[in-house]
Structure formats: structure tokens, C-alpha cells
PDB file of C-alpha atoms in Angstrom:
ATOM      1  CA  ASN A   1      36.080  46.847 -29.785  1.00  0.00           C
ATOM      2  CA  ILE A   2      32.702  47.623 -31.386  1.00  0.00           C
ATOM      3  CA  THR A   3      31.064  48.664 -28.106  1.00  0.00           C
ATOM      4  CA  GLU A   4      33.851  51.122 -27.253  1.00  0.00           C
ATOM      5  CA  ASP A   5      33.819  52.549 -30.806  1.00  0.00           C
ATOM      6  CA  PHE A   6      30.042  53.074 -30.531  1.00  0.00           C
ATOM      7  CA  ALA A   7      30.400  54.812 -27.150  1.00  0.00           C
ATOM      8  CA  VAL A   8      33.084  57.217 -28.424  1.00  0.00           C
ATOM      9  CA  ARG A   9      31.124  57.912 -31.614  1.00  0.00           C
ATOM     10  CA  GLN A  10      28.081  58.815 -29.530  1.00  0.00           C
ATOM     11  CA  LEU A  11      30.141  61.309 -27.541  1.00  0.00           C
ATOM     12  CA  TYR A  12      31.478  62.850 -30.722  1.00  0.00           C
ATOM     13  CA  ASP A  13      27.984  63.264 -32.216  1.00  0.00           C
ATOM     14  CA  CYS A  14      26.152  64.644 -29.168  1.00  0.00           C
ATOM     15  CA  ASN A  15      25.926  68.258 -27.987  1.00  0.00           C
ATOM     16  CA  TRP A  16      26.615  67.520 -24.353  1.00  0.00           C
ATOM     17  CA  ILE A  17      27.185  64.642 -21.950  1.00  0.00           C
ATOM     18  CA  VAL A  18      24.816  64.091 -19.007  1.00  0.00           C
ATOM     19  CA  VAL A  19      25.630  61.618 -16.240  1.00  0.00           C
ATOM     20  CA  ASN A  20      24.339  60.684 -12.796  1.00  0.00           C
ATOM     21  CA  CYS A  21      27.058  58.550 -11.216  1.00  0.00           C
ATOM     22  CA  SER A  22      26.140  56.327  -8.277  1.00  0.00           C
ATOM     23  CA  SER A  23      29.649  54.973  -7.679  1.00  0.00           C
ATOM     24  CA  PRO A  24      32.870  56.797  -6.704  1.00  0.00           C
ATOM     25  CA  GLY A  25      34.765  54.666  -9.235  1.00  0.00           C
ATOM     26  CA  ASN A  26      32.445  55.703 -12.036  1.00  0.00           C
ATOM     27  CA  TYR A  27      32.644  59.339 -10.941  1.00  0.00           C
ATOM     28  CA  PHE A  28      36.439  59.127 -11.162  1.00  0.00           C
ATOM     29  CA  HIS A  29      36.274  57.572 -14.612  1.00  0.00           C
ATOM     30  CA  VAL A  30      33.847  60.098 -16.102  1.00  0.00           C
ATOM     31  CA  LEU A  31      36.083  62.988 -14.980  1.00  0.00           C
ATOM     32  CA  ARG A  32      39.156  61.231 -16.345  1.00  0.00           C
ATOM     33  CA  ARG A  33      37.405  60.500 -19.635  1.00  0.00           C
ATOM     34  CA  GLN A  34      36.352  64.134 -19.935  1.00  0.00           C
ATOM     35  CA  ILE A  35      39.967  65.294 -19.586  1.00  0.00           C
ATOM     36  CA  LEU A  36      41.299  62.744 -22.063  1.00  0.00           C
ATOM     37  CA  LEU A  37      38.697  63.250 -24.815  1.00  0.00           C
ATOM     38  CA  PRO A  38      40.309  64.617 -27.987  1.00  0.00           C
ATOM     39  CA  PHE A  39      37.363  67.032 -28.387  1.00  0.00           C
ATOM     40  CA  ARG A  40      35.474  69.365 -26.048  1.00  0.00           C
ATOM     41  CA  LYS A  41      31.857  68.736 -25.038  1.00  0.00           C
ATOM     42  CA  PRO A  42      30.069  70.050 -21.908  1.00  0.00           C
ATOM     43  CA  LEU A  43      29.740  67.500 -19.099  1.00  0.00           C
ATOM     44  CA  ILE A  44      26.744  67.824 -16.757  1.00  0.00           C
ATOM     45  CA  ILE A  45      26.908  65.728 -13.586  1.00  0.00           C
ATOM     46  CA  PHE A  46      23.669  65.304 -11.617  1.00  0.00           C
ATOM     47  CA  THR A  47      25.247  63.263  -8.803  1.00  0.00           C
ATOM     48  CA  PRO A  48      24.039  64.778  -5.486  1.00  0.00           C
ATOM     49  CA  LYS A  49      26.353  65.772  -2.638  1.00  0.00           C
ATOM     50  CA  SER A  50      24.515  63.363  -0.317  1.00  0.00           C
ATOM     51  CA  LEU A  51      26.277  60.425  -1.976  1.00  0.00           C
ATOM     52  CA  LEU A  52      29.595  61.752  -0.638  1.00  0.00           C
ATOM     53  CA  ARG A  53      28.560  60.538   2.823  1.00  0.00           C
ATOM     54  CA  HIS A  54      26.296  57.613   1.875  1.00  0.00           C
ATOM     55  CA  PRO A  55      27.691  54.434   3.509  1.00  0.00           C
ATOM     56  CA  GLU A  56      26.801  52.270   0.482  1.00  0.00           C
ATOM     57  CA  ALA A  57      28.243  54.627  -2.150  1.00  0.00           C
ATOM     58  CA  ARG A  58      31.767  53.282  -2.204  1.00  0.00           C
ATOM     59  CA  ALA A  59      34.112  51.591  -4.640  1.00  0.00           C
ATOM     60  CA  SER A  60      37.149  49.360  -4.518  1.00  0.00           C
ATOM     61  CA  PHE A  61      40.415  50.736  -5.866  1.00  0.00           C
ATOM     62  CA  ASP A  62      40.275  47.764  -8.257  1.00  0.00           C
ATOM     63  CA  GLU A  63      37.564  49.683 -10.128  1.00  0.00           C
ATOM     64  CA  MET A  64      40.046  52.474 -10.880  1.00  0.00           C
ATOM     65  CA  LEU A  65      43.102  50.478 -11.911  1.00  0.00           C
ATOM     66  CA  PRO A  66      44.504  50.334 -15.480  1.00  0.00           C
ATOM     67  CA  GLY A  67      42.132  48.482 -17.763  1.00  0.00           C
ATOM     68  CA  THR A  68      38.988  49.805 -16.046  1.00  0.00           C
ATOM     69  CA  HIS A  69      36.743  52.427 -17.609  1.00  0.00           C
ATOM     70  CA  PHE A  70      33.556  54.458 -17.210  1.00  0.00           C
ATOM     71  CA  GLN A  71      30.411  52.319 -17.209  1.00  0.00           C
ATOM     72  CA  ARG A  72      27.557  53.939 -19.097  1.00  0.00           C
ATOM     73  CA  LEU A  73      25.220  51.400 -17.503  1.00  0.00           C
ATOM     74  CA  ILE A  74      25.957  49.294 -14.421  1.00  0.00           C
ATOM     75  CA  PRO A  75      24.111  45.990 -14.890  1.00  0.00           C
ATOM     76  CA  GLU A  76      22.574  43.792 -12.223  1.00  0.00           C
ATOM     77  CA  GLY A  77      25.373  41.854 -10.546  1.00  0.00           C
ATOM     78  CA  GLY A  78      23.618  40.036  -7.701  1.00  0.00           C
ATOM     79  CA  SER A  79      21.847  36.708  -7.325  1.00  0.00           C
ATOM     80  CA  ALA A  80      19.306  37.632 -10.019  1.00  0.00           C
ATOM     81  CA  VAL A  81      21.907  36.869 -12.703  1.00  0.00           C
ATOM     82  CA  GLU A  82      22.159  33.226 -11.600  1.00  0.00           C
ATOM     83  CA  ARG A  83      18.660  32.439 -12.913  1.00  0.00           C
ATOM     84  CA  PRO A  84      17.767  35.362 -15.212  1.00  0.00           C
ATOM     85  CA  GLU A  85      14.768  33.512 -16.642  1.00  0.00           C
ATOM     86  CA  GLU A  86      13.119  33.608 -13.182  1.00  0.00           C
ATOM     87  CA  VAL A  87      13.425  37.382 -12.789  1.00  0.00           C
ATOM     88  CA  LYS A  88       9.948  38.934 -12.888  1.00  0.00           C
ATOM     89  CA  ARG A  89      10.905  42.622 -12.960  1.00  0.00           C
ATOM     90  CA  LEU A  90      13.818  44.659 -14.285  1.00  0.00           C
ATOM     91  CA  ILE A  91      14.020  48.110 -12.707  1.00  0.00           C
ATOM     92  CA  PHE A  92      16.007  50.780 -14.514  1.00  0.00           C
ATOM     93  CA  CYS A  93      17.056  53.778 -12.425  1.00  0.00           C
ATOM     94  CA  THR A  94      19.793  56.370 -12.150  1.00  0.00           C
ATOM     95  CA  GLY A  95      21.692  57.905  -9.257  1.00  0.00           C
ATOM     96  CA  LYS A  96      20.893  57.888  -5.551  1.00  0.00           C
ATOM     97  CA  VAL A  97      17.556  56.055  -5.687  1.00  0.00           C
ATOM     98  CA  TYR A  98      19.492  52.867  -6.498  1.00  0.00           C
ATOM     99  CA  TYR A  99      20.482  52.555  -2.844  1.00  0.00           C
ATOM    100  CA  GLU A 100      16.877  52.906  -1.655  1.00  0.00           C
ATOM    101  CA  LEU A 101      15.891  50.187  -4.118  1.00  0.00           C
ATOM    102  CA  THR A 102      18.578  47.691  -3.122  1.00  0.00           C
ATOM    103  CA  LYS A 103      17.816  48.222   0.574  1.00  0.00           C
ATOM    104  CA  GLU A 104      14.108  47.617  -0.023  1.00  0.00           C
ATOM    105  CA  ARG A 105      14.790  44.583  -2.226  1.00  0.00           C
ATOM    106  CA  LYS A 106      16.918  43.012   0.500  1.00  0.00           C
ATOM    107  CA  ASN A 107      14.293  43.723   3.175  1.00  0.00           C
ATOM    108  CA  ARG A 108      11.658  41.993   1.037  1.00  0.00           C
ATOM    109  CA  GLY A 109      13.904  39.055   0.125  1.00  0.00           C
ATOM    110  CA  MET A 110      13.363  39.676  -3.603  1.00  0.00           C
ATOM    111  CA  GLU A 111      16.983  39.506  -4.803  1.00  0.00           C
ATOM    112  CA  GLY A 112      16.167  36.568  -7.092  1.00  0.00           C
ATOM    113  CA  SER A 113      12.987  37.998  -8.642  1.00  0.00           C
ATOM    114  CA  VAL A 114      13.851  41.699  -9.172  1.00  0.00           C
ATOM    115  CA  ALA A 115      16.894  42.951 -11.080  1.00  0.00           C
ATOM    116  CA  ILE A 116      18.096  46.563 -10.867  1.00  0.00           C
ATOM    117  CA  ALA A 117      20.199  48.268 -13.540  1.00  0.00           C
ATOM    118  CA  ARG A 118      21.730  51.733 -13.153  1.00  0.00           C
ATOM    119  CA  ILE A 119      21.825  54.019 -16.178  1.00  0.00           C
ATOM    120  CA  GLU A 120      24.871  56.110 -15.321  1.00  0.00           C
ATOM    121  CA  GLN A 121      25.057  58.071 -18.596  1.00  0.00           C
ATOM    122  CA  LEU A 122      21.739  59.555 -19.652  1.00  0.00           C
ATOM    123  CA  SER A 123      23.002  61.416 -22.692  1.00  0.00           C
ATOM    124  CA  PRO A 124      24.076  60.072 -25.046  1.00  0.00           C
ATOM    125  CA  PHE A 125      21.729  57.219 -24.138  1.00  0.00           C
ATOM    126  CA  PRO A 126      23.329  53.742 -23.794  1.00  0.00           C
ATOM    127  CA  PHE A 127      20.967  52.011 -26.229  1.00  0.00           C
ATOM    128  CA  ASP A 128      23.235  48.993 -26.723  1.00  0.00           C
ATOM    129  CA  GLN A 129      23.625  48.240 -23.022  1.00  0.00           C
ATOM    130  CA  VAL A 130      19.935  48.786 -22.210  1.00  0.00           C
ATOM    131  CA  LYS A 131      19.132  46.328 -25.011  1.00  0.00           C
ATOM    132  CA  ALA A 132      21.568  43.745 -23.617  1.00  0.00           C
ATOM    133  CA  GLU A 133      20.157  44.042 -20.090  1.00  0.00           C
ATOM    134  CA  SER A 134      16.554  43.798 -21.341  1.00  0.00           C
ATOM    135  CA  GLU A 135      17.388  40.689 -23.349  1.00  0.00           C
ATOM    136  CA  ARG A 136      19.197  39.094 -20.414  1.00  0.00           C
ATOM    137  CA  PHE A 137      16.017  39.284 -18.316  1.00  0.00           C
ATOM    138  CA  SER A 138      13.647  38.538 -21.179  1.00  0.00           C
ATOM    139  CA  ASN A 139      10.759  37.349 -18.963  1.00  0.00           C
ATOM    140  CA  ALA A 140      10.768  40.455 -16.763  1.00  0.00           C
ATOM    141  CA  ASP A 141       8.483  43.448 -17.026  1.00  0.00           C
ATOM    142  CA  LEU A 142      10.264  46.816 -17.276  1.00  0.00           C
ATOM    143  CA  VAL A 143       9.953  49.619 -14.752  1.00  0.00           C
ATOM    144  CA  TRP A 144      11.596  53.019 -14.544  1.00  0.00           C
ATOM    145  CA  CYS A 145      11.989  54.195 -10.933  1.00  0.00           C
ATOM    146  CA  GLN A 146      12.910  57.719  -9.837  1.00  0.00           C
ATOM    147  CA  GLU A 147      12.697  59.824  -6.675  1.00  0.00           C
ATOM    148  CA  GLU A 148      11.670  62.952  -8.557  1.00  0.00           C
ATOM    149  CA  HIS A 149       8.077  63.829  -9.348  1.00  0.00           C
ATOM    150  CA  LYS A 150       6.812  62.374 -12.609  1.00  0.00           C
ATOM    151  CA  ASN A 151       6.960  65.700 -14.459  1.00  0.00           C
ATOM    152  CA  GLN A 152      10.425  66.634 -13.115  1.00  0.00           C
ATOM    153  CA  GLY A 153      12.659  63.574 -13.413  1.00  0.00           C
ATOM    154  CA  TYR A 154      13.967  61.475 -16.292  1.00  0.00           C
ATOM    155  CA  TYR A 155      10.896  59.347 -17.074  1.00  0.00           C
ATOM    156  CA  ASP A 156       9.654  61.262 -20.122  1.00  0.00           C
ATOM    157  CA  TYR A 157      13.195  61.202 -21.506  1.00  0.00           C
ATOM    158  CA  VAL A 158      14.108  57.561 -20.891  1.00  0.00           C
ATOM    159  CA  LYS A 159      10.748  55.911 -21.605  1.00  0.00           C
ATOM    160  CA  PRO A 160      10.689  56.462 -25.400  1.00  0.00           C
ATOM    161  CA  ARG A 161      14.375  55.539 -25.629  1.00  0.00           C
ATOM    162  CA  ILE A 162      13.947  52.270 -23.747  1.00  0.00           C
ATOM    163  CA  ARG A 163      10.843  51.515 -25.846  1.00  0.00           C
ATOM    164  CA  THR A 164      12.813  52.161 -29.041  1.00  0.00           C
ATOM    165  CA  THR A 165      15.596  49.899 -27.775  1.00  0.00           C
ATOM    166  CA  ILE A 166      13.229  46.955 -27.243  1.00  0.00           C
ATOM    167  CA  GLN A 167      11.286  47.705 -30.457  1.00  0.00           C
ATOM    168  CA  ARG A 168       8.207  48.563 -28.365  1.00  0.00           C
ATOM    169  CA  ALA A 169       7.765  44.926 -27.363  1.00  0.00           C
ATOM    170  CA  LYS A 170       6.803  45.852 -23.784  1.00  0.00           C
ATOM    171  CA  PRO A 171       5.541  48.868 -21.865  1.00  0.00           C
ATOM    172  CA  VAL A 172       7.888  50.758 -19.534  1.00  0.00           C
ATOM    173  CA  TRP A 173       6.006  51.238 -16.281  1.00  0.00           C
ATOM    174  CA  TYR A 174       6.593  54.125 -13.866  1.00  0.00           C
ATOM    175  CA  ALA A 175       7.385  53.942 -10.153  1.00  0.00           C
ATOM    176  CA  GLY A 176       7.928  57.324  -8.569  1.00  0.00           C
ATOM    177  CA  ARG A 177       6.195  60.363  -7.185  1.00  0.00           C
ATOM    178  CA  GLU A 178       3.085  61.800  -8.810  1.00  0.00           C
ATOM    179  CA  PRO A 179       3.329  65.055 -10.845  1.00  0.00           C
ATOM    180  CA  ALA A 180       3.717  68.192  -8.736  1.00  0.00           C
ATOM    181  CA  ALA A 181       4.470  71.886  -9.182  1.00  0.00           C
ATOM    182  CA  ALA A 182       7.115  71.985  -6.418  1.00  0.00           C
ATOM    183  CA  PRO A 183      10.309  69.888  -6.384  1.00  0.00           C
ATOM    184  CA  ALA A 184       9.692  68.799  -2.758  1.00  0.00           C
ATOM    185  CA  THR A 185       6.784  68.646  -0.331  1.00  0.00           C
ATOM    186  CA  GLY A 186       8.492  70.673   2.403  1.00  0.00           C
ATOM    187  CA  ASN A 187       7.133  68.194   4.953  1.00  0.00           C
ATOM    188  CA  LYS A 188       9.270  65.276   6.130  1.00  0.00           C
ATOM    189  CA  ASN A 189       6.352  62.960   6.941  1.00  0.00           C
ATOM    190  CA  THR A 190       4.801  63.549   3.535  1.00  0.00           C
ATOM    191  CA  HIS A 191       8.191  63.000   1.902  1.00  0.00           C
ATOM    192  CA  LEU A 192       8.632  59.642   3.664  1.00  0.00           C
ATOM    193  CA  MET A 193       5.070  58.623   2.805  1.00  0.00           C
ATOM    194  CA  GLU A 194       5.727  59.338  -0.885  1.00  0.00           C
ATOM    195  CA  LEU A 195       8.981  57.358  -0.691  1.00  0.00           C
ATOM    196  CA  ARG A 196       7.181  54.380   0.853  1.00  0.00           C
ATOM    197  CA  ARG A 197       4.453  54.556  -1.770  1.00  0.00           C
ATOM    198  CA  PHE A 198       6.747  54.415  -4.788  1.00  0.00           C
ATOM    199  CA  LEU A 199       8.927  51.681  -3.261  1.00  0.00           C
ATOM    200  CA  ASP A 200       5.763  49.627  -2.711  1.00  0.00           C
ATOM    201  CA  THR A 201       4.883  50.155  -6.370  1.00  0.00           C
ATOM    202  CA  ALA A 202       8.381  49.240  -7.549  1.00  0.00           C
ATOM    203  CA  PHE A 203       8.351  45.882  -5.739  1.00  0.00           C
ATOM    204  CA  ASP A 204       4.691  44.955  -6.116  1.00  0.00           C
ATOM    205  CA  LEU A 205       4.880  42.464  -8.986  1.00  0.00           C
ATOM    206  CA  ASP A 206       1.119  42.842  -9.569  1.00  0.00           C
ATOM    207  CA  ALA A 207       1.115  46.663  -9.497  1.00  0.00           C
ATOM    208  CA  PHE A 208       0.618  47.057 -13.244  1.00  0.00           C
ATOM    209  CA  LYS A 209      -1.505  43.960 -14.023  1.00  0.00           C
ATOM    210  CA  ASP A 210      -4.735  45.945 -14.425  1.00  0.00           C
ATOM    211  CA  GLN A 211      -3.026  48.445 -16.760  1.00  0.00           C
ATOM    212  CA  GLU A 212      -1.966  45.896 -19.366  1.00  0.00           C
TER     213      GLU A 212
END
């Protein structure tokens, strides 16, 4: 399998492996893969403890049976895949923010117009799977969404890699908090206001029209 050979070769060539698993099944698989690798590389897992008690962060045992494996990227699997040509926006994200995005998408009734893909392995970067997902929703604009402030999350890392993957055919827009010196506001109301603001940006299909 060419895809599996590429994934293993990437692991062999990199200095370390960085993941942010959003699914218990994927968390299981990345630990299992780490044990079974025929070589030693550091594994950094950014998955937060809050997902241990998140009601949506669950997996079927079917995802951990023989024949299943770690997913470097979890593609959109909802109603958006039925008519991919009608999808207006493809949101890439990683980790816990995925659950905020799917909740907001459902509340807005935008399951058919917005696709959400989870990049579970950040390093080495899943270039092949990002390319496949971008090509599947070829009419969609591309957005990276994160909870972290712009200067503290993954945006500056993933943006050039996604752009390289798509041969710079489209911009990769940003939906997230503005740059800040502190990792958190320290004020719950301000925190919720920032969350609302970046979710509005993520699902406003005209948010980036004047920046093109």
C-alpha cells in the first residue's frame, strides 16, 4: 500500500512525532503504533485532559478491531460528502476545537455547505491526505480554525504546508483568537466572547470576501 509506505517513511525520516488526537480510538492506535515501531522516535501528544470527559469524544470498539489503524487525518464523514461540489468551505482543525465546530455547524444548519477535517498528526504532516481532502471539496475555500491565539497555536506551522500541498492555488484563511501575550484571558466572559467571535468567522461564508 503506497499510502501506508509513505506514512511509515515519514515517521522514519522525522525527528519526532506530534499528534493531537480527538478520538479515543485514534488515541489508542497512536500509542499502539508507538510501541510497535521498529525504531524509536519521541511522541508528543497534545490531546487535553478535558476530552476524557467530553460527551462527544467517544469511539466504537469497531474502530479498534484488527484491520483498523491510526488516522493521520480524519476526513469529513457527514452529509457534506454527498454533494462535495456544493461545499463552500473546508475547515481544517486539530484536537478539541473540532467539537465546538461541529456543534456550531449543526446549530446553523450548515452540514451541507461546510466540511470539517481533523488533522490528527501534525508532524510529520499528512500532505497526501490534506491534498485528497482539498481536491474532494474543490469548490470550497480553505480555513484553518484553532482555539489558541494566532501567535500560539498551529496556524503558522500548518498554513505553509497546506499551501504547498495545494500548490498555492488558494489562500488558507484564519479563524481563531487574535495574537496575545498570555495563553488565556483569565476572564470567563471575555473567553466566551472570543470563542463566539471566531466561530462566527469560521461559519461566515463571506468573512474573507474583502481580503481576496
